[in-house]
Coordinates of C-alpha atoms and ligand atoms in Angstrom, one line a residue:
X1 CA 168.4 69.1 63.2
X2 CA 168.0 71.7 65.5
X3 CA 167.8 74.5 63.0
X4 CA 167.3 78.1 62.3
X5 CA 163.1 77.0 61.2
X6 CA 162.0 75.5 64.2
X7 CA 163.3 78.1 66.0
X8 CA 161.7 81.2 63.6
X9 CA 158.1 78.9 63.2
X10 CA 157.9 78.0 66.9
X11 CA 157.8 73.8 66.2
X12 CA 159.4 71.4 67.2
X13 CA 160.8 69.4 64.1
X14 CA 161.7 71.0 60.6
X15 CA 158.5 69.8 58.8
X16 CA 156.1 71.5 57.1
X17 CA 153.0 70.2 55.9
X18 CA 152.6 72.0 51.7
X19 CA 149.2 74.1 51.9
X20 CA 147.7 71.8 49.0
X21 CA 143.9 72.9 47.4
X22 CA 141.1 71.2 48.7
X23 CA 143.9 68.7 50.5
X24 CA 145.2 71.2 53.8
X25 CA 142.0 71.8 55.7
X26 CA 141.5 72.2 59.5
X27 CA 142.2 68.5 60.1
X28 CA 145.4 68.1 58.4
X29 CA 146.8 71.5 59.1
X30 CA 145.9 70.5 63.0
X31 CA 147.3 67.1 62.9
X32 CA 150.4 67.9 61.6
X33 CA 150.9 71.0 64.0
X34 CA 149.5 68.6 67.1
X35 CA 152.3 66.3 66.2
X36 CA 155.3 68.6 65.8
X37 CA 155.2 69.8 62.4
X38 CA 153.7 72.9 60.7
X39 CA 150.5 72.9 59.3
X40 CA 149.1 74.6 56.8
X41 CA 145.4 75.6 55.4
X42 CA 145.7 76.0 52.1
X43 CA 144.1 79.3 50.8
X44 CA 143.2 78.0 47.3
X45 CA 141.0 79.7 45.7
X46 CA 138.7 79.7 48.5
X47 CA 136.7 83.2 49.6
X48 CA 138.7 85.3 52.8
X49 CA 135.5 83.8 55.0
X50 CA 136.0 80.1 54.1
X51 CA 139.8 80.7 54.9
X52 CA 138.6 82.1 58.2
X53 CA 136.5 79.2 59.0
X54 CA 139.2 76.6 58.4
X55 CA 141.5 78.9 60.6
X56 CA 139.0 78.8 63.6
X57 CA 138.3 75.0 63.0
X58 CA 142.1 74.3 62.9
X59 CA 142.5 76.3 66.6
X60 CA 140.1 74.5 68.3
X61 CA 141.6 71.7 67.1
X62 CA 145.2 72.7 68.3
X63 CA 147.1 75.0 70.0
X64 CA 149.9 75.1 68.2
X65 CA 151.1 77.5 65.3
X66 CA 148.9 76.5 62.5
X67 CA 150.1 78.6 58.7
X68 CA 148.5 79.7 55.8
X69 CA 149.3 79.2 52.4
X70 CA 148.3 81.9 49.8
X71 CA 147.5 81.5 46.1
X72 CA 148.3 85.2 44.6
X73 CA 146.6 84.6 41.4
X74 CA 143.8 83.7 43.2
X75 CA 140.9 86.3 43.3
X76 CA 140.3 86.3 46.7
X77 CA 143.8 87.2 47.6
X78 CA 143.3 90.4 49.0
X79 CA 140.4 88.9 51.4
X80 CA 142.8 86.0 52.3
X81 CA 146.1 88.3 53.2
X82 CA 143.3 90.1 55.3
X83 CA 142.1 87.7 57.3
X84 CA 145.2 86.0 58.3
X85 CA 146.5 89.2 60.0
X86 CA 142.5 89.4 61.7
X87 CA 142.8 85.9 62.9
X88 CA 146.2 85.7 63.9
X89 CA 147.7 83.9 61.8
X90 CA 152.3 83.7 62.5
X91 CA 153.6 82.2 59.4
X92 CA 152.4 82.1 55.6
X93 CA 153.9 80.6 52.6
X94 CA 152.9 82.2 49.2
X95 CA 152.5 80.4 45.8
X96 CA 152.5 81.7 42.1
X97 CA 153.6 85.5 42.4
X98 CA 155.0 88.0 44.2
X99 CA 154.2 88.6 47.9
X100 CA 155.2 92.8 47.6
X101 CA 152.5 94.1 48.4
X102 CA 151.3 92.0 51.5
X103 CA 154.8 92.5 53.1
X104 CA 154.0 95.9 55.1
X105 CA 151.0 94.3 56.3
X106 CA 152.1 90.8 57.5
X107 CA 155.4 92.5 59.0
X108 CA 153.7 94.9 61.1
X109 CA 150.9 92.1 62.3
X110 CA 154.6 90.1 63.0
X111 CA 154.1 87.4 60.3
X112 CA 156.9 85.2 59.1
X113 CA 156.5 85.1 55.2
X114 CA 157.6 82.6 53.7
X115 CA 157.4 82.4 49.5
X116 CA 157.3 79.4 47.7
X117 CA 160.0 79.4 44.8
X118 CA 161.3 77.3 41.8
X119 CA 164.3 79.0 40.7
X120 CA 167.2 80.9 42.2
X121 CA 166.3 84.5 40.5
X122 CA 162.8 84.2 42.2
X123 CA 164.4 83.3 45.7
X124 CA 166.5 86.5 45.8
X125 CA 164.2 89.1 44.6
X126 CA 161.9 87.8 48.0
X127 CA 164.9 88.1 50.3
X128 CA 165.1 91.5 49.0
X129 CA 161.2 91.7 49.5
X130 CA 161.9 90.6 53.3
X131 CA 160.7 87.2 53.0
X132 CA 161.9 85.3 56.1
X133 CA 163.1 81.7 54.2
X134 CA 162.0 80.4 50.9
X135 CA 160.8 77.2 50.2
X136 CA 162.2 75.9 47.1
X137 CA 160.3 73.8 45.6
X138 CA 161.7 71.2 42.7
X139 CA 159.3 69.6 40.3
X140 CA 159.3 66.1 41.7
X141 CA 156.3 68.0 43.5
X142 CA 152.6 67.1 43.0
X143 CA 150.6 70.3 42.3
X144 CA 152.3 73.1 40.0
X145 CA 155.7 73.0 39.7
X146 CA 158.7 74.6 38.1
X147 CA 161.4 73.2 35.6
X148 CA 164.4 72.2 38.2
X149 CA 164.7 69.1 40.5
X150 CA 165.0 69.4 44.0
X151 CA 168.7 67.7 44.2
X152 CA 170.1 71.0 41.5
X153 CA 167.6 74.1 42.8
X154 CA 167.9 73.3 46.6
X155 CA 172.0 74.0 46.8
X156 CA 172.2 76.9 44.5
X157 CA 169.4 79.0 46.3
X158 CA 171.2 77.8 49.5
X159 CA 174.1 79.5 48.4
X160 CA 171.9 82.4 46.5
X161 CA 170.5 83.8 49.8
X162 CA 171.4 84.0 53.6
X163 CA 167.7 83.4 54.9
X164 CA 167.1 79.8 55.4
X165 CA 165.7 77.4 52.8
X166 CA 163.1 74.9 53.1
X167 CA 163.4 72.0 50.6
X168 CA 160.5 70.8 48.7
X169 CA 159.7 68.1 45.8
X170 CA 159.9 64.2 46.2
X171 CA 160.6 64.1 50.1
X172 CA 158.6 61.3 51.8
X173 CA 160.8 60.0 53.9
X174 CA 164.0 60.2 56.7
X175 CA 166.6 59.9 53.3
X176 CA 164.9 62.5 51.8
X177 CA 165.1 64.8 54.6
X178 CA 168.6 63.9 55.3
X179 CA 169.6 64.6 51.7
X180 CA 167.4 68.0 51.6
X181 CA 169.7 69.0 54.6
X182 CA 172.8 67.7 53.2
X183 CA 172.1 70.4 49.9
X184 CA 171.6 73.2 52.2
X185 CA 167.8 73.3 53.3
X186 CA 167.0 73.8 57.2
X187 CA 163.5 72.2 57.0
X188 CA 161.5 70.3 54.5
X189 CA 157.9 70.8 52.9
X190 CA 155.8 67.2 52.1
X191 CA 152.8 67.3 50.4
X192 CA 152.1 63.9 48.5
X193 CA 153.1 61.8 51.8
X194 CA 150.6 63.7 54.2
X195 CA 147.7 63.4 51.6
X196 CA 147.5 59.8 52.3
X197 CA 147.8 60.3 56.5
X198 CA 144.7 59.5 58.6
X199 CA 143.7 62.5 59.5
X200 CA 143.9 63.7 55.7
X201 CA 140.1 64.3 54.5
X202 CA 140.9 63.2 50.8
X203 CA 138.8 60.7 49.6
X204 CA 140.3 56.6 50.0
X205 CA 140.4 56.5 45.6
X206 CA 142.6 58.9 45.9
X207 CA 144.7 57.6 48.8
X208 CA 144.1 54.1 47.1
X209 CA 145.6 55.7 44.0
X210 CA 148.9 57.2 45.9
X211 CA 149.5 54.3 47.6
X212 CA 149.2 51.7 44.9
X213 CA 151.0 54.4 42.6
X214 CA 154.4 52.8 40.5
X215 CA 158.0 55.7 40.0
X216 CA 156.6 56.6 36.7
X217 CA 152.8 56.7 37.6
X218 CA 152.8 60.5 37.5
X219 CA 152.1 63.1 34.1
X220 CA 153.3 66.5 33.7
X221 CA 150.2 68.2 31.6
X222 CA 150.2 72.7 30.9
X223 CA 153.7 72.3 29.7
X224 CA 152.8 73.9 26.4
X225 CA 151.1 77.1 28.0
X226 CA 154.0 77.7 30.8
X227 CA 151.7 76.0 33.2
X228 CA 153.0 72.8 34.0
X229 CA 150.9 70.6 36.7
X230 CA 151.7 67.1 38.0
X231 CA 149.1 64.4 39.1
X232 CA 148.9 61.1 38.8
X233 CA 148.2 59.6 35.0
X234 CA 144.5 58.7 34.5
X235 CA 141.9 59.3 31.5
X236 CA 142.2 63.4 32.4
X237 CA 145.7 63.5 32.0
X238 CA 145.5 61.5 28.9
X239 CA 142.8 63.5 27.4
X240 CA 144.5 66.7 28.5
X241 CA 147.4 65.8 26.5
X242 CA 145.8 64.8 23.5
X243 CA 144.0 67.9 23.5
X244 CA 147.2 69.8 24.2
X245 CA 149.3 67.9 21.3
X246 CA 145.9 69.0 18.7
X247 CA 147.1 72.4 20.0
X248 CA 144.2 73.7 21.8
X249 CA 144.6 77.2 23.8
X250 CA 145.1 77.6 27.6
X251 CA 141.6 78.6 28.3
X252 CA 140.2 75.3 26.6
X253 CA 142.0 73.0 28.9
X254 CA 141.8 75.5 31.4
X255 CA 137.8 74.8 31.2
X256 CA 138.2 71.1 30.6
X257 CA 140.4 71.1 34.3
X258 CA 137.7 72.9 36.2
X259 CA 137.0 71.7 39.3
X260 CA 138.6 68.1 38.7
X261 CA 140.5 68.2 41.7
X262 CA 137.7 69.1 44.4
X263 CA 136.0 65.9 42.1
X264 CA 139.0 63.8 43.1
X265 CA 139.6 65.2 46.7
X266 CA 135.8 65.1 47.5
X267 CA 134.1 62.5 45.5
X268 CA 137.1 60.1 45.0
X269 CA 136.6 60.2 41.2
X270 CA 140.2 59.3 39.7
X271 CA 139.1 58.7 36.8
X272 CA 138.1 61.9 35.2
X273 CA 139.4 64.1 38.2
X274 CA 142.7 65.9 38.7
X275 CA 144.6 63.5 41.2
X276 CA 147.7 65.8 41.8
X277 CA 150.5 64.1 43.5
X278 CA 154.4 63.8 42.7
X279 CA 156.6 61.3 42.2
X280 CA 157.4 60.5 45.7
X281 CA 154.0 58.3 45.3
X282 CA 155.8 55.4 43.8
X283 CA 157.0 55.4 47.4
X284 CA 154.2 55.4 49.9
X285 CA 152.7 52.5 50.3
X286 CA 150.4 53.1 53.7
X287 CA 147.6 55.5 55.4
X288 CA 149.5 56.3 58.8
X289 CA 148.3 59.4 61.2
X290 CA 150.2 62.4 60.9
X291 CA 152.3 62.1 64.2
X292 CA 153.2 57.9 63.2
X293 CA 154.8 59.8 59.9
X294 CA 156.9 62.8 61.3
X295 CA 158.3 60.8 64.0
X296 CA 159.0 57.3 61.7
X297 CA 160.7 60.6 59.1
X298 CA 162.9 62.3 62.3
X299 CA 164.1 59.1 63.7
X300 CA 165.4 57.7 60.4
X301 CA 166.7 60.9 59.2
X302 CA 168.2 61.7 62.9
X303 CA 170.3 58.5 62.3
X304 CA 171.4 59.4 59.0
X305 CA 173.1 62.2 59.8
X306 CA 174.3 61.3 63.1
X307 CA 172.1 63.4 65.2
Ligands
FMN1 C1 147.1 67.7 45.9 C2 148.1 68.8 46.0 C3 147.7 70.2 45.9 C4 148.6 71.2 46.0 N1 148.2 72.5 46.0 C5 149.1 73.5 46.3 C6 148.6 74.8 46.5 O1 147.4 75.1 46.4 N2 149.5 75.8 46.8 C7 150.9 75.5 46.9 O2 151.7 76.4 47.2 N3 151.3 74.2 46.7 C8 150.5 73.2 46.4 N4 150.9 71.9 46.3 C9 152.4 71.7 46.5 C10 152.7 71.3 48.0 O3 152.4 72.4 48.8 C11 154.1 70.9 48.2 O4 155.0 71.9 48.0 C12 154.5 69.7 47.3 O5 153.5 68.7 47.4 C13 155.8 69.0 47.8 O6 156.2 68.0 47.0 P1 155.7 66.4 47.2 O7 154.4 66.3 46.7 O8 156.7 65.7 46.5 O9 155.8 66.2 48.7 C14 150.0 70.9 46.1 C15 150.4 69.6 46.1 C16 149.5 68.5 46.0 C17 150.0 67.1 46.1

């Protein structure tokens, strides 16, 4: 499993830790670097300074490589892309848009980027944009997501572009990584799994919710606007849809998603927050620290294939 990613990242095994909003502070990003993996603070929406706290928090809590993931529609952007260069930062993954104009900057500051993408067009426009793998991400994932599964986008953008590919969507455990690397990918990316770890910040509703969570416990809501979101199927996701069926416009549910999942994350309200997860939760079914995951996930998918 010794592949071209741990190699390019500077970690041991090939698993990366998604840079989830509100979810991938300083203490998961640390834990999952600590224990082999890479982890990420995820940019959000969050101000440059924030992002540059969380980055000095993470460090004293590691030495390892810790990344960055970047939101590009969020406001702060600019700021964000800054500060990673200022602080140091060696590898970032990128979410909804196109990385361009960051790429001088991050290159010359030596900064493996690495976009997140959900179809096959999008992943060779970035290896033309210098991107240094692609995570391709199927939408089995919690969070935003695109239209194909993990099982039909993984192999087609592994044999779309010669960088390497990092799969993403419904991975949770040693099969899952096995399988990734048997369609091509040289590394996977877990979110839902690593929300429920120890070290993860999230509150215990929402852990509670993942880990009690059935196969078909998640809901797909934004389909009607091009914005598609899963999370886990509660009175918000219920509502949304109603709302979306009456044919109500993007900014309306926009407003009436606001801030739901820092209310989830922080508060632990599942009710009437957004509690994004994919459909991988059906499968986790305890709390375990970051390091008891990775290595119970390399052992079994070492003996799968043979490693
Ligand atoms: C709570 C949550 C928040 C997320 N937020 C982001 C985000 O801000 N940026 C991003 O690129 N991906 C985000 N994702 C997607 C993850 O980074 C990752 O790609 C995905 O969770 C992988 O699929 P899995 O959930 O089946 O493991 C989020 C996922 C979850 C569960």
């Amino acid at each position: 499993m010794n592949t071209r990613i741990p190699q390019l990242l500077g970690i041991e095994y090939p698993i990366i830790q998604g840079g989830m909003a509100w979810v991938a502070e300083h203490h998961l990003a640390a834990a999952v670097s600590e224990a082999g993996g890479l982890g990420l603070i995820g940019g959000a929406n969050a101000p440059g300074e924030v992002v540059r706290e969380e980055i000095r928090k993470a460090k004293k809590l590691t030495n390892k490589p810790i990344g960055v993931n970047v939101m590009l529609l969020s406001p702060h952007a600019d700021d964000v892309a800054k500060v990673i260069v200022e602080e140091g930062i060696k590898v970032v993954t990128t979410g909804a848009g196109n990385p361009e104009k960051y790429m001088e900057m991050w290159k010359a500051a030596g900064i493996k980027v690495i976009p997140v993408v959900a179809s096959v067009a999008l992943a060779k426009r970035m290896e033309r944009y210098g991107a240094d793998a692609v995570v391709a991400e199927g939408c089995e994932s919690g969070g935003h997501i695109g239209e194909q599964t993990t099982m039909t986008l993984v192999p087609q953008v592994a044999d779309a572009v010669s960088i390497p590919v990092i799969a993403a969507g419904g991975i949770g455990d040693g099969r899952g990584i096995a399988a990734a690397f048997m369609l091509g990918a040289e590394a996977v990316q877990i979110g839902t799994r690593f929300v429920v770890s120890k070290e993860s910040i999230v509150h215990d509703n929402y852990k509670q919710r993942i880990i009690k969570a059935k196969d078909i416990d998640s809901a797909v809501t934004g389909r009607t606007h091009g914005h598609p979101v899963r999370s886990l199927r509660n009175q918000m996701t219920r509502e949304y849809v109603r709302l979306e069926e009456e044919g109500k416009s993007f900014e309306e549910l926009e407003y009436l998603t606001l801030g739901t999942l820092r209310k989830a994350v922080l508060e632990g309200d599942v009710i009437n927050g957004t509690v994004m997860a994919g459909q991988i939760a059906g499968m986790i079914s305890k709390e375990q620290t970051c390091k008891e995951m990775i290595e119970e996930m390399m052992e079994q998918a070492g003996k799968l294939l043979g490693r």
